[in-house]
Short mmCIF file of C-alpha atoms in Angstrom, two decimals:
data_model
loop_
_atom_site.label_atom_id
_atom_site.label_comp_id
_atom_site.label_asym_id
_atom_site.label_seq_id
_atom_site.Cartn_x
_atom_site.Cartn_y
_atom_site.Cartn_z
CA MET S 1 -0.02 0.01 -0.01
CA LYS S 2 1.41 3.37 -1.01
CA THR S 3 1.96 6.22 1.45
CA ILE S 4 1.39 9.89 0.66
CA MET S 5 2.54 12.73 2.87
CA ILE S 6 0.42 15.88 2.70
CA ASP S 7 2.05 19.08 3.88
CA PRO S 8 -0.26 22.09 4.53
CA GLY S 9 2.18 24.99 4.23
CA HIS S 10 2.97 27.36 7.09
CA GLY S 11 1.01 27.14 10.38
CA GLY S 12 1.30 28.27 13.99
CA THR S 13 3.39 31.41 14.33
CA ASP S 14 3.96 31.40 10.54
CA PRO S 15 0.71 32.56 8.88
CA GLY S 16 2.11 32.59 5.38
CA ALA S 17 0.65 35.29 3.14
CA VAL S 18 -1.80 37.62 4.90
CA TYR S 19 -4.38 39.91 3.34
CA ASN S 20 -7.33 41.74 4.91
CA GLY S 21 -7.41 39.37 7.87
CA ASN S 22 -7.14 36.25 5.75
CA GLU S 23 -4.19 33.96 6.52
CA GLU S 24 -2.78 31.53 4.00
CA LYS S 25 -2.07 28.84 6.64
CA THR S 26 -5.79 28.36 7.26
CA PHE S 27 -6.70 27.81 3.61
CA ASN S 28 -3.74 25.45 3.16
CA LEU S 29 -4.98 23.30 6.01
CA LEU S 30 -8.67 23.31 5.05
CA THR S 31 -7.78 22.19 1.52
CA ALA S 32 -5.33 19.58 2.73
CA LEU S 33 -7.94 18.03 5.04
CA ILE S 34 -10.37 17.66 2.14
CA VAL S 35 -7.61 15.95 0.09
CA ARG S 36 -6.80 13.62 3.00
CA ASP S 37 -10.37 12.68 3.75
CA PHE S 38 -11.30 11.97 0.14
CA LEU S 39 -8.24 9.77 -0.39
CA LEU S 40 -8.82 7.82 2.81
CA LYS S 41 -12.50 7.33 2.04
CA ASN S 42 -12.11 6.20 -1.56
CA TYR S 43 -8.66 4.58 -1.98
CA ASN S 44 -6.38 2.06 -0.34
CA VAL S 45 -3.64 4.42 0.75
CA ASN S 46 -1.76 5.52 3.87
CA ILE S 47 -1.78 9.23 4.56
CA LEU S 48 0.72 11.10 6.72
CA MET S 49 0.22 14.79 7.57
CA THR S 50 2.96 17.22 8.56
CA ARG S 51 0.26 19.03 10.57
CA THR S 52 -3.44 18.59 11.27
CA GLY S 53 -3.90 21.75 13.30
CA ASN S 54 -2.31 25.13 13.79
CA GLU S 55 1.21 23.80 14.62
CA THR S 56 4.45 25.60 13.85
CA LEU S 57 6.94 23.58 11.80
CA SER S 58 10.14 24.73 10.15
CA LEU S 59 10.93 23.74 6.56
CA THR S 60 13.68 21.48 7.87
CA GLU S 61 11.28 19.71 10.22
CA ARG S 62 8.93 19.07 7.29
CA SER S 63 11.59 17.61 5.00
CA ASN S 64 13.18 15.57 7.83
CA PHE S 65 9.75 14.14 8.74
CA ALA S 66 9.24 13.13 5.12
CA ASN S 67 12.67 11.55 4.78
CA ARG S 68 12.28 9.60 8.03
CA ASN S 69 8.99 8.11 6.88
CA ASN S 70 9.93 7.77 3.20
CA PRO S 71 6.46 8.09 1.65
CA ASP S 72 5.88 7.35 -2.03
CA PHE S 73 4.88 10.97 -2.72
CA TYR S 74 5.12 14.32 -0.96
CA LEU S 75 2.46 16.97 -1.68
CA SER S 76 2.84 20.50 -0.35
CA ILE S 77 -0.30 22.67 -0.50
CA HIS S 78 -0.01 26.49 -0.59
CA HIS S 79 -1.85 29.60 -1.67
CA ASN S 80 -0.04 32.38 -3.47
CA ALA S 81 0.42 36.14 -3.09
CA GLY S 82 2.05 38.98 -5.01
CA GLY S 83 -0.66 40.48 -7.17
CA GLY S 84 -1.31 37.64 -9.58
CA THR S 85 -4.20 35.22 -10.07
CA GLY S 86 -4.65 31.55 -10.84
CA PHE S 87 -3.22 28.10 -10.19
CA GLU S 88 0.33 26.81 -10.67
CA SER S 89 2.42 23.81 -9.65
CA TYR S 90 6.12 23.32 -8.90
CA VAL S 91 8.75 20.58 -8.91
CA TYR S 92 12.40 21.04 -8.00
CA ASN S 93 14.47 22.94 -10.64
CA GLY S 94 17.42 20.53 -10.25
CA SER S 95 17.63 16.89 -11.23
CA VAL S 96 14.41 14.96 -10.63
CA PRO S 97 13.20 11.54 -11.80
CA SER S 98 11.03 11.49 -14.91
CA GLN S 99 8.31 10.02 -12.69
CA THR S 100 8.15 13.33 -10.78
CA ILE S 101 7.54 15.23 -14.03
CA THR S 102 4.80 12.74 -14.93
CA TYR S 103 3.14 13.20 -11.53
CA GLN S 104 3.18 16.97 -11.99
CA ARG S 105 1.65 16.79 -15.46
CA ILE S 106 -1.21 14.50 -14.40
CA ILE S 107 -2.03 16.33 -11.17
CA HIS S 108 -1.74 19.83 -12.64
CA ASP S 109 -3.86 19.05 -15.70
CA GLU S 110 -6.56 17.26 -13.66
CA VAL S 111 -6.88 20.11 -11.17
CA ILE S 112 -6.98 22.89 -13.72
CA SER S 113 -9.54 20.91 -15.70
CA ALA S 114 -11.81 20.84 -12.65
CA ILE S 115 -11.57 24.54 -11.76
CA ASN S 116 -10.88 26.35 -15.03
CA THR S 117 -14.34 26.33 -16.67
CA PRO S 118 -16.69 26.57 -13.70
CA TYR S 119 -14.62 29.11 -11.75
CA LYS S 120 -12.60 30.81 -14.54
CA VAL S 121 -9.33 30.01 -12.78
CA ILE S 122 -6.29 30.88 -14.92
CA ASP S 123 -3.68 28.20 -15.59
CA ARG S 124 -0.33 29.76 -14.71
CA GLY S 125 1.51 26.69 -15.83
CA LYS S 126 3.77 23.86 -14.65
CA LYS S 127 6.88 25.39 -13.12
CA ARG S 128 10.14 24.52 -11.42
CA ALA S 129 11.78 26.20 -8.42
CA ASN S 130 14.45 25.73 -5.75
CA PHE S 131 11.93 25.39 -2.88
CA HIS S 132 13.28 23.72 0.25
CA VAL S 133 10.57 21.01 0.52
CA LEU S 134 11.15 20.07 -3.14
CA ARG S 135 14.93 20.12 -2.93
CA GLU S 136 15.44 18.41 0.43
CA THR S 137 12.88 15.58 0.22
CA ASN S 138 14.13 12.27 -1.10
CA MET S 139 10.96 11.20 -2.85
CA SER S 140 8.88 12.60 -5.71
CA SER S 141 7.58 15.94 -4.46
CA LEU S 142 5.13 18.51 -5.77
CA LEU S 143 4.12 21.94 -4.47
CA LEU S 144 0.76 23.49 -5.46
CA GLU S 145 -0.03 27.23 -5.35
CA ILE S 146 -3.81 27.19 -5.66
CA LEU S 147 -4.89 30.85 -5.78
CA PHE S 148 -3.70 34.33 -4.77
CA ILE S 149 -4.79 35.48 -1.33
CA ASP S 150 -4.30 39.15 -2.25
CA ASN S 151 -6.52 38.99 -5.34
CA PRO S 152 -10.18 39.93 -4.64
CA LYS S 153 -11.55 37.38 -7.11
CA ASP S 154 -9.29 34.62 -5.84
CA ILE S 155 -9.90 35.27 -2.11
CA ALA S 156 -13.67 35.17 -2.77
CA LEU S 157 -13.19 31.65 -4.16
CA MET S 158 -10.90 30.66 -1.27
CA ASN S 159 -13.65 31.66 1.14
CA ASN S 160 -16.20 29.62 -0.84
CA ALA S 161 -16.60 26.17 0.79
CA THR S 162 -17.95 24.69 -2.48
CA PHE S 163 -14.85 25.81 -4.38
CA ARG S 164 -12.55 24.48 -1.70
CA ASN S 165 -14.26 21.14 -1.89
CA THR S 166 -14.02 21.12 -5.69
CA VAL S 167 -10.30 21.83 -5.72
CA GLY S 168 -9.61 19.51 -2.80
CA VAL S 169 -11.43 16.58 -4.44
CA ALA S 170 -9.72 17.36 -7.76
CA ILE S 171 -6.29 17.22 -6.09
CA ALA S 172 -7.18 13.91 -4.38
CA ARG S 173 -8.49 12.32 -7.58
CA SER S 174 -5.46 13.49 -9.56
CA VAL S 175 -3.02 12.14 -6.95
CA ALA S 176 -4.85 8.80 -7.03
CA LYS S 177 -4.65 8.77 -10.83
CA ALA S 178 -0.98 9.74 -10.92
CA LEU S 179 0.12 7.14 -8.37
CA GLY S 180 -2.31 4.43 -9.54
CA LEU S 181 -3.97 4.10 -6.15
CA PRO S 182 -6.42 1.17 -5.97
CA ALA S 183 -10.02 2.10 -5.16
CA LYS S 184 -11.45 0.70 -1.97
CA ILE S 185 -13.54 -2.40 -2.35
CA VAL S 186 -17.08 -2.07 -1.07
CA ASN S 187 -16.84 -4.92 1.41
CA GLU S 188 -13.38 -4.10 2.77
CA LYS S 189 -14.83 -3.48 6.22
CA GLU S 190 -15.77 -7.18 6.35
CA LEU S 191 -12.15 -8.30 6.06
CA PHE S 192 -10.41 -9.77 9.06
CA LYS S 193 -6.79 -8.71 8.87
CA VAL S 194 -4.11 -10.63 10.70
CA ILE S 195 -1.43 -8.36 12.20
CA ALA S 196 1.80 -10.08 13.18
CA GLY S 197 3.26 -7.19 15.12
CA SER S 198 2.94 -3.40 15.38
CA PHE S 199 6.17 -1.43 15.78
CA THR S 200 7.19 2.20 16.25
CA LYS S 201 10.40 1.63 14.26
CA ARG S 202 10.22 0.55 10.63
CA GLU S 203 13.40 -1.52 10.87
CA ASN S 204 11.74 -3.73 13.52
CA ALA S 205 8.77 -4.26 11.20
CA GLU S 206 11.15 -5.12 8.37
CA ASP S 207 12.88 -7.69 10.64
CA ARG S 208 9.48 -9.29 11.28
CA VAL S 209 8.69 -9.44 7.55
CA ASN S 210 12.03 -11.15 6.90
CA GLU S 211 11.44 -13.57 9.79
CA LEU S 212 8.03 -14.51 8.34
CA LYS S 213 9.53 -14.90 4.88
CA ARG S 214 12.14 -17.36 6.22
CA LYS S 215 9.23 -19.37 7.67
CA GLY S 216 7.39 -19.43 4.36
CA MET S 217 4.78 -16.80 5.14
CA ASN S 218 4.21 -13.67 3.03
CA SER S 219 3.55 -10.32 4.68
CA PHE S 220 3.87 -6.59 4.13
CA ILE S 221 4.15 -3.39 6.18
CA ASP S 222 1.03 -1.25 6.61
CA THR S 223 1.74 2.22 8.03
CA VAL S 224 -0.90 3.82 10.29
CA VAL S 225 -0.92 7.02 12.35
CA VAL S 226 -2.66 6.96 15.75
CA LEU S 227 -2.72 10.10 17.90
CA ASP S 228 -0.02 11.63 15.66
CA ARG S 229 2.30 8.66 16.26
CA THR S 230 3.36 6.42 13.35
CA TYR S 231 3.10 2.64 13.71
CA TYR S 232 4.39 0.00 11.26
CA ARG S 233 2.01 -2.95 11.29
CA VAL S 234 3.04 -6.26 9.68
CA GLN S 235 -0.03 -7.71 7.94
CA THR S 236 -0.01 -11.34 6.90
CA GLY S 237 -3.35 -12.14 5.36
CA ALA S 238 -6.87 -10.69 5.13
CA PHE S 239 -9.86 -13.03 5.31
CA ALA S 240 -13.57 -12.74 4.66
CA GLU S 241 -14.26 -15.35 7.36
CA ARG S 242 -13.11 -14.80 10.93
CA VAL S 243 -12.40 -18.51 11.44
CA ASN S 244 -9.73 -18.39 8.74
CA ALA S 245 -8.10 -15.36 10.38
CA GLU S 246 -8.14 -17.21 13.71
CA ASN S 247 -6.45 -20.21 12.06
CA GLN S 248 -3.76 -17.89 10.74
CA VAL S 249 -3.19 -16.45 14.24
CA ALA S 250 -2.92 -19.99 15.62
CA SER S 251 -0.31 -20.89 12.96
CA LEU S 252 1.72 -17.81 13.86
CA LYS S 253 1.53 -18.65 17.58
CA LYS S 254 3.03 -22.08 16.83
CA MET S 255 5.94 -20.24 15.18
CA GLY S 256 6.41 -18.24 18.37
CA ILE S 257 4.92 -15.05 16.87
CA GLU S 258 2.13 -13.26 18.64
CA ALA S 259 -0.58 -11.84 16.32
CA PHE S 260 -3.99 -10.28 16.52
CA ILE S 261 -6.99 -9.77 14.27
CA PHE S 262 -7.88 -6.28 13.11
CA VAL S 263 -11.45 -5.56 12.01
CA ARG S 264 -13.45 -2.36 11.76
CA VAL S 265 -15.72 -1.38 14.63
CA ASP S 266 -19.28 -2.70 14.23
CA ASP S 267 -21.57 0.12 13.13
CA ASN S 268 -24.39 -1.27 15.23
CA PRO S 269 -22.84 -2.84 18.36
CA LYS S 270 -25.24 -4.83 20.50
CA PRO S 271 -25.31 -4.04 24.23
CA PRO S 272 -23.87 -6.76 26.45
CA VAL S 273 -26.42 -9.16 27.95
CA PRO S 274 -26.06 -9.21 31.75
CA SER S 275 -25.53 -12.52 33.42
CA PRO S 276 -28.44 -13.78 35.54
CA THR S 277 -26.10 -13.98 38.47
CA ASP S 278 -24.96 -10.39 38.22
CA PRO S 279 -26.61 -8.15 40.85
CA PRO S 280 -28.60 -5.27 39.33
CA LYS S 281 -26.54 -2.10 39.09
CA PRO S 282 -28.05 0.95 40.76
CA THR S 283 -29.04 3.69 38.36
CA GLN S 284 -27.77 7.15 39.15
CA PRO S 285 -29.11 10.38 37.72
CA PRO S 286 -26.63 12.05 35.36
CA ASN S 287 -24.55 14.81 36.83
CA PRO S 288 -25.29 17.71 34.45
CA PRO S 289 -22.01 19.63 33.91
CA GLY S 290 -21.78 23.33 33.08
CA ILE S 291 -25.45 24.33 33.38
CA GLN S 292 -24.67 27.94 32.49
CA TYR S 293 -22.01 27.20 29.84
CA SER S 294 -22.68 29.56 26.95
CA ILE S 295 -22.98 28.62 23.30
CA LEU S 296 -21.12 31.80 22.27
CA GLY S 297 -17.43 31.75 23.18
CA THR S 298 -13.99 30.45 22.32
CA SER S 299 -13.00 26.82 21.90
CA VAL S 300 -10.55 25.35 24.38
CA LEU S 301 -9.73 22.09 22.54
CA HIS S 302 -7.63 21.70 19.40
CA ALA S 303 -8.91 20.09 16.22
CA GLU S 304 -6.76 17.01 16.60
CA GLN S 305 -7.97 16.53 20.17
CA LEU S 306 -11.59 16.52 18.92
CA ASP S 307 -10.88 13.98 16.17
CA ASP S 308 -8.69 11.77 18.40
CA PHE S 309 -11.45 11.54 20.99
CA ALA S 310 -14.09 10.59 18.36
CA ARG S 311 -11.79 7.85 17.13
CA THR S 312 -11.44 6.33 20.62
CA ILE S 313 -15.10 5.33 20.13
CA ASN S 314 -15.33 4.94 16.35
CA ARG S 315 -12.02 4.41 14.61
CA ASP S 316 -13.65 5.35 11.28
CA ALA S 317 -15.08 8.63 12.58
CA SER S 318 -15.08 11.53 10.13
CA LEU S 319 -12.26 14.01 10.82
CA LEU S 320 -14.18 17.25 11.10
CA GLY S 321 -12.47 18.98 14.04
CA GLU S 322 -10.74 21.61 11.92
CA PHE S 323 -14.01 22.61 10.22
CA TYR S 324 -15.78 22.96 13.56
CA LEU S 325 -13.05 25.20 14.96
CA PHE S 326 -12.74 27.26 11.77
CA TYR S 327 -16.45 28.07 11.51
CA GLY S 328 -16.93 28.23 15.28
CA ASN S 329 -14.26 30.92 15.45
CA LEU S 330 -15.79 32.74 12.47
CA TYR S 331 -19.25 32.89 14.11
CA GLY S 332 -18.09 33.19 17.71
CA ILE S 333 -19.54 29.75 18.61
CA ARG S 334 -17.75 27.25 20.82
CA GLY S 335 -16.81 24.90 17.97
CA ASP S 336 -15.49 22.23 20.31
CA VAL S 337 -18.80 21.92 22.10
CA ALA S 338 -20.64 21.98 18.73
CA TYR S 339 -18.43 19.04 17.74
CA SER S 340 -19.57 17.25 20.92
CA GLN S 341 -23.17 17.92 19.86
CA ALA S 342 -22.40 16.34 16.48
CA LEU S 343 -21.01 13.24 18.25
CA HIS S 344 -24.22 13.06 20.34
CA GLU S 345 -26.45 13.47 17.30
CA THR S 346 -24.65 10.97 15.03
CA ASN S 347 -23.53 8.37 17.61
CA TYR S 348 -19.89 9.32 17.06
CA PHE S 349 -20.37 9.59 13.27
CA ARG S 350 -21.77 6.04 13.05
CA PHE S 351 -25.18 7.41 11.95
CA THR S 352 -27.19 4.70 13.63
CA GLY S 353 -30.35 6.90 13.62
CA GLN S 354 -32.51 8.35 10.89
CA VAL S 355 -29.90 10.60 9.24
CA LYS S 356 -27.58 8.85 6.71
CA PRO S 357 -23.87 9.60 6.26
CA ASP S 358 -24.20 11.00 2.74
CA GLN S 359 -26.48 13.76 4.04
CA ASN S 360 -23.52 15.46 5.77
CA ASN S 361 -26.09 16.55 8.40
CA TYR S 362 -24.25 16.34 11.69
CA ALA S 363 -26.86 18.15 13.77
CA GLY S 364 -30.08 16.46 12.71
CA ILE S 365 -31.30 19.68 11.10
CA GLY S 366 -34.85 19.26 9.80
CA THR S 367 -35.21 15.65 11.03
CA THR S 368 -38.63 15.68 12.61
CA GLY S 369 -39.65 12.00 12.55
CA PRO S 370 -40.23 8.97 10.30
CA GLY S 371 -40.50 9.94 6.64
CA ASN S 372 -38.65 13.21 7.15
CA ASP S 373 -34.93 12.53 7.05
CA GLY S 374 -33.97 16.16 7.29
CA ALA S 375 -31.64 18.38 5.33
CA SER S 376 -28.75 17.27 3.09
CA PHE S 377 -25.60 19.22 2.39
CA LYS S 378 -23.20 18.96 -0.56
CA THR S 379 -20.02 18.48 1.42
CA PRO S 380 -18.92 17.69 4.99
CA GLU S 381 -17.63 21.27 5.30
CA GLU S 382 -21.03 22.69 4.28
CA GLY S 383 -22.74 20.40 6.78
CA VAL S 384 -20.53 21.76 9.58
CA LEU S 385 -21.21 25.33 8.47
CA ALA S 386 -24.98 24.68 8.59
CA HIS S 387 -24.65 23.27 12.10
CA ILE S 388 -22.72 26.34 13.30
CA GLN S 389 -25.21 28.69 11.63
CA HIS S 390 -28.14 26.90 13.31
CA LEU S 391 -26.44 27.34 16.72
CA TYR S 392 -25.77 31.01 15.82
CA ALA S 393 -29.47 31.51 15.13
CA TYR S 394 -30.30 30.31 18.64
CA ALA S 395 -27.49 32.10 20.47
CA SER S 396 -27.27 35.47 18.70
CA THR S 397 -29.51 38.14 17.21
CA ASN S 398 -26.78 39.53 14.95
CA PRO S 399 -26.68 38.96 11.17
CA ILE S 400 -24.33 36.29 9.87
CA PRO S 401 -20.76 37.50 9.22
CA GLN S 402 -20.26 39.63 6.14
CA GLY S 403 -19.46 37.64 3.01
CA GLN S 404 -20.94 34.40 4.34
CA SER S 405 -23.70 32.53 2.51
CA LEU S 406 -26.60 31.11 4.50
CA VAL S 407 -26.72 27.32 4.04
CA ASP S 408 -28.85 26.44 7.10
CA PRO S 409 -32.39 25.85 5.62
CA ARG S 410 -34.08 26.35 8.98
CA PHE S 411 -32.21 29.47 10.14
CA SER S 412 -35.25 31.70 9.70
CA LEU S 413 -37.47 29.30 11.67
CA VAL S 414 -35.48 29.81 14.91
CA THR S 415 -36.45 32.45 17.45
CA ARG S 416 -33.24 34.46 17.35
CA GLY S 417 -31.35 34.67 20.64
CA SER S 418 -33.65 32.21 22.42
CA ALA S 419 -30.87 29.92 23.65
CA LYS S 420 -27.78 31.55 25.18
CA ASN S 421 -26.54 28.43 27.02
CA TRP S 422 -26.28 24.81 25.84
CA THR S 423 -28.93 23.72 28.32
CA ASP S 424 -31.28 26.34 26.90
CA LEU S 425 -31.54 24.01 23.87
CA ASN S 426 -33.54 21.59 26.00
CA GLY S 427 -37.00 21.27 24.45
CA LYS S 428 -35.95 23.44 21.49
CA TRP S 429 -33.35 21.50 19.47
CA ALA S 430 -34.68 18.16 20.75
CA VAL S 431 -38.25 17.51 21.96
CA PRO S 432 -38.90 16.84 24.77
CA GLY S 433 -35.11 16.79 25.29
CA THR S 434 -35.23 17.70 28.97
CA THR S 435 -31.52 16.82 29.41
CA TYR S 436 -30.37 17.46 25.80
CA GLY S 437 -27.89 20.21 26.64
CA GLN S 438 -26.53 18.24 29.60
CA SER S 439 -25.89 15.29 27.27
CA ILE S 440 -23.86 17.49 24.91
CA LEU S 441 -21.80 18.89 27.77
CA SER S 442 -21.26 15.40 29.14
CA VAL S 443 -19.67 14.38 25.81
CA PHE S 444 -17.60 17.60 25.92
CA ASN S 445 -16.55 16.71 29.48
CA ARG S 446 -15.27 13.32 28.35
CA ASN S 447 -13.46 14.87 25.39
CA ILE S 448 -11.57 17.22 27.74
CA LYS S 449 -10.65 14.35 30.06
CA ASN S 450 -9.35 12.32 27.15
CA ALA S 451 -7.19 15.26 25.98
CA ILE S 452 -5.77 15.64 29.51
CA LYS S 453 -5.04 11.90 29.69
CA VAL S 454 -3.18 11.97 26.37
CA MET S 455 -1.19 15.04 27.42
CA ASP S 456 -0.29 13.45 30.75
CA GLU S 457 0.97 10.36 28.92
CA GLN S 458 3.01 12.48 26.58
CA LYS S 459 4.39 14.44 29.54
CA ILE S 460 5.72 11.21 31.06
CA VAL S 461 7.43 10.28 27.80
CA LEU S 462 8.92 13.78 27.37
CA ASN S 463 10.18 13.95 30.95
CA ASP S 464 11.73 10.51 30.52
CA THR S 465 13.42 11.68 27.33
CA LEU S 466 14.74 14.78 29.01
CA GLY S 467 16.18 12.61 31.78
CA LYS S 468 18.07 10.55 29.24
CA LEU S 469 19.50 13.71 27.62
CA LYS S 470 21.05 14.99 30.84
#
């Protein structure tokens, strides 16, 4: 399975190009997340990201990260500045393999084909330059400059969620075409994969592959990223029937190799059946946290902390944290709590209720009962925007921010300013919903605790490392 590293340019203390309050780093990341999500959803591919939030990374840190992980392709996503307009792509102006030039041609032509006619985006051409991330990376590398942040026409497109989705999907499709990525099979989630070891160092995984080869068993390395840490899993077989996977595990055990079976989380898990001998557990009323916690405000969690928490419950959860924080910040809504509401409404993006995944409706907007499945939105980003706008209708009496398009179809049906706090949504967003707001804040509470737990674990590792460096 091929690995692609996506590098959203700039970030953290480095905003990139800035114009009229717009920062390049934000558009780089929003586009990169669309590329990542489309590739992961539709193709068999491993994706590594140099950043998934507003982190600060130097150019050297980016190229070193790429060279350590040795992906098959490195894609750097940027937006331009300097008074021009249009789309252009770059490869290194020194010696590069012919394959790199081929990748540039396919990706550039596919992207410009998708955005030239509908959006009148000018093709500035395929170019070469001595950019650090192109020069210092050891694999085929490409840098895209999508539009100009200081051009009024271009920045209007950059702020258009539909355009961002169009260009992001076009980039993803073109990368898949250039690298020949295999499309995901429909029933892949039914496969039982046998993993004969998961390692933090690639050389250890390679040793395991060689060991299995000597014992007559084929295997390969599958790279995954969990909580921003890279693991190299040695997969030796994928089976449609669990019993066959269990037989493979037994065979490995006889060889002295411990293995486990990896399968996707069941979308509709059945609750455990209590034993007749188990004493009944006393029921306790929920402790409603943050009764007066306002809907308007600033988020306290980072995007990756939101997504990481969702994936502790559903490993296939959509990665929407960045969208919730971006639009939450734009509308003055606590995007991290809105994300918790989405988890509550969708059962951690498993969509076990009436709303279906392809509706991109994370807040149950317009879902009033059987036969009325509610609103549908074109893209995940638009669905998040509609959710934030619906909250804004409840929490504020102000008009939506200048330049924003209204996508929430029920915005005008809300009594403006009728819910200042999350618990004020009780009986309004959900009927009767007497503890609806408390349920949202309970999810938010658990998200915060998970973030603290992860940070505490990292602190232990970092302190241990510092001790070794003394």
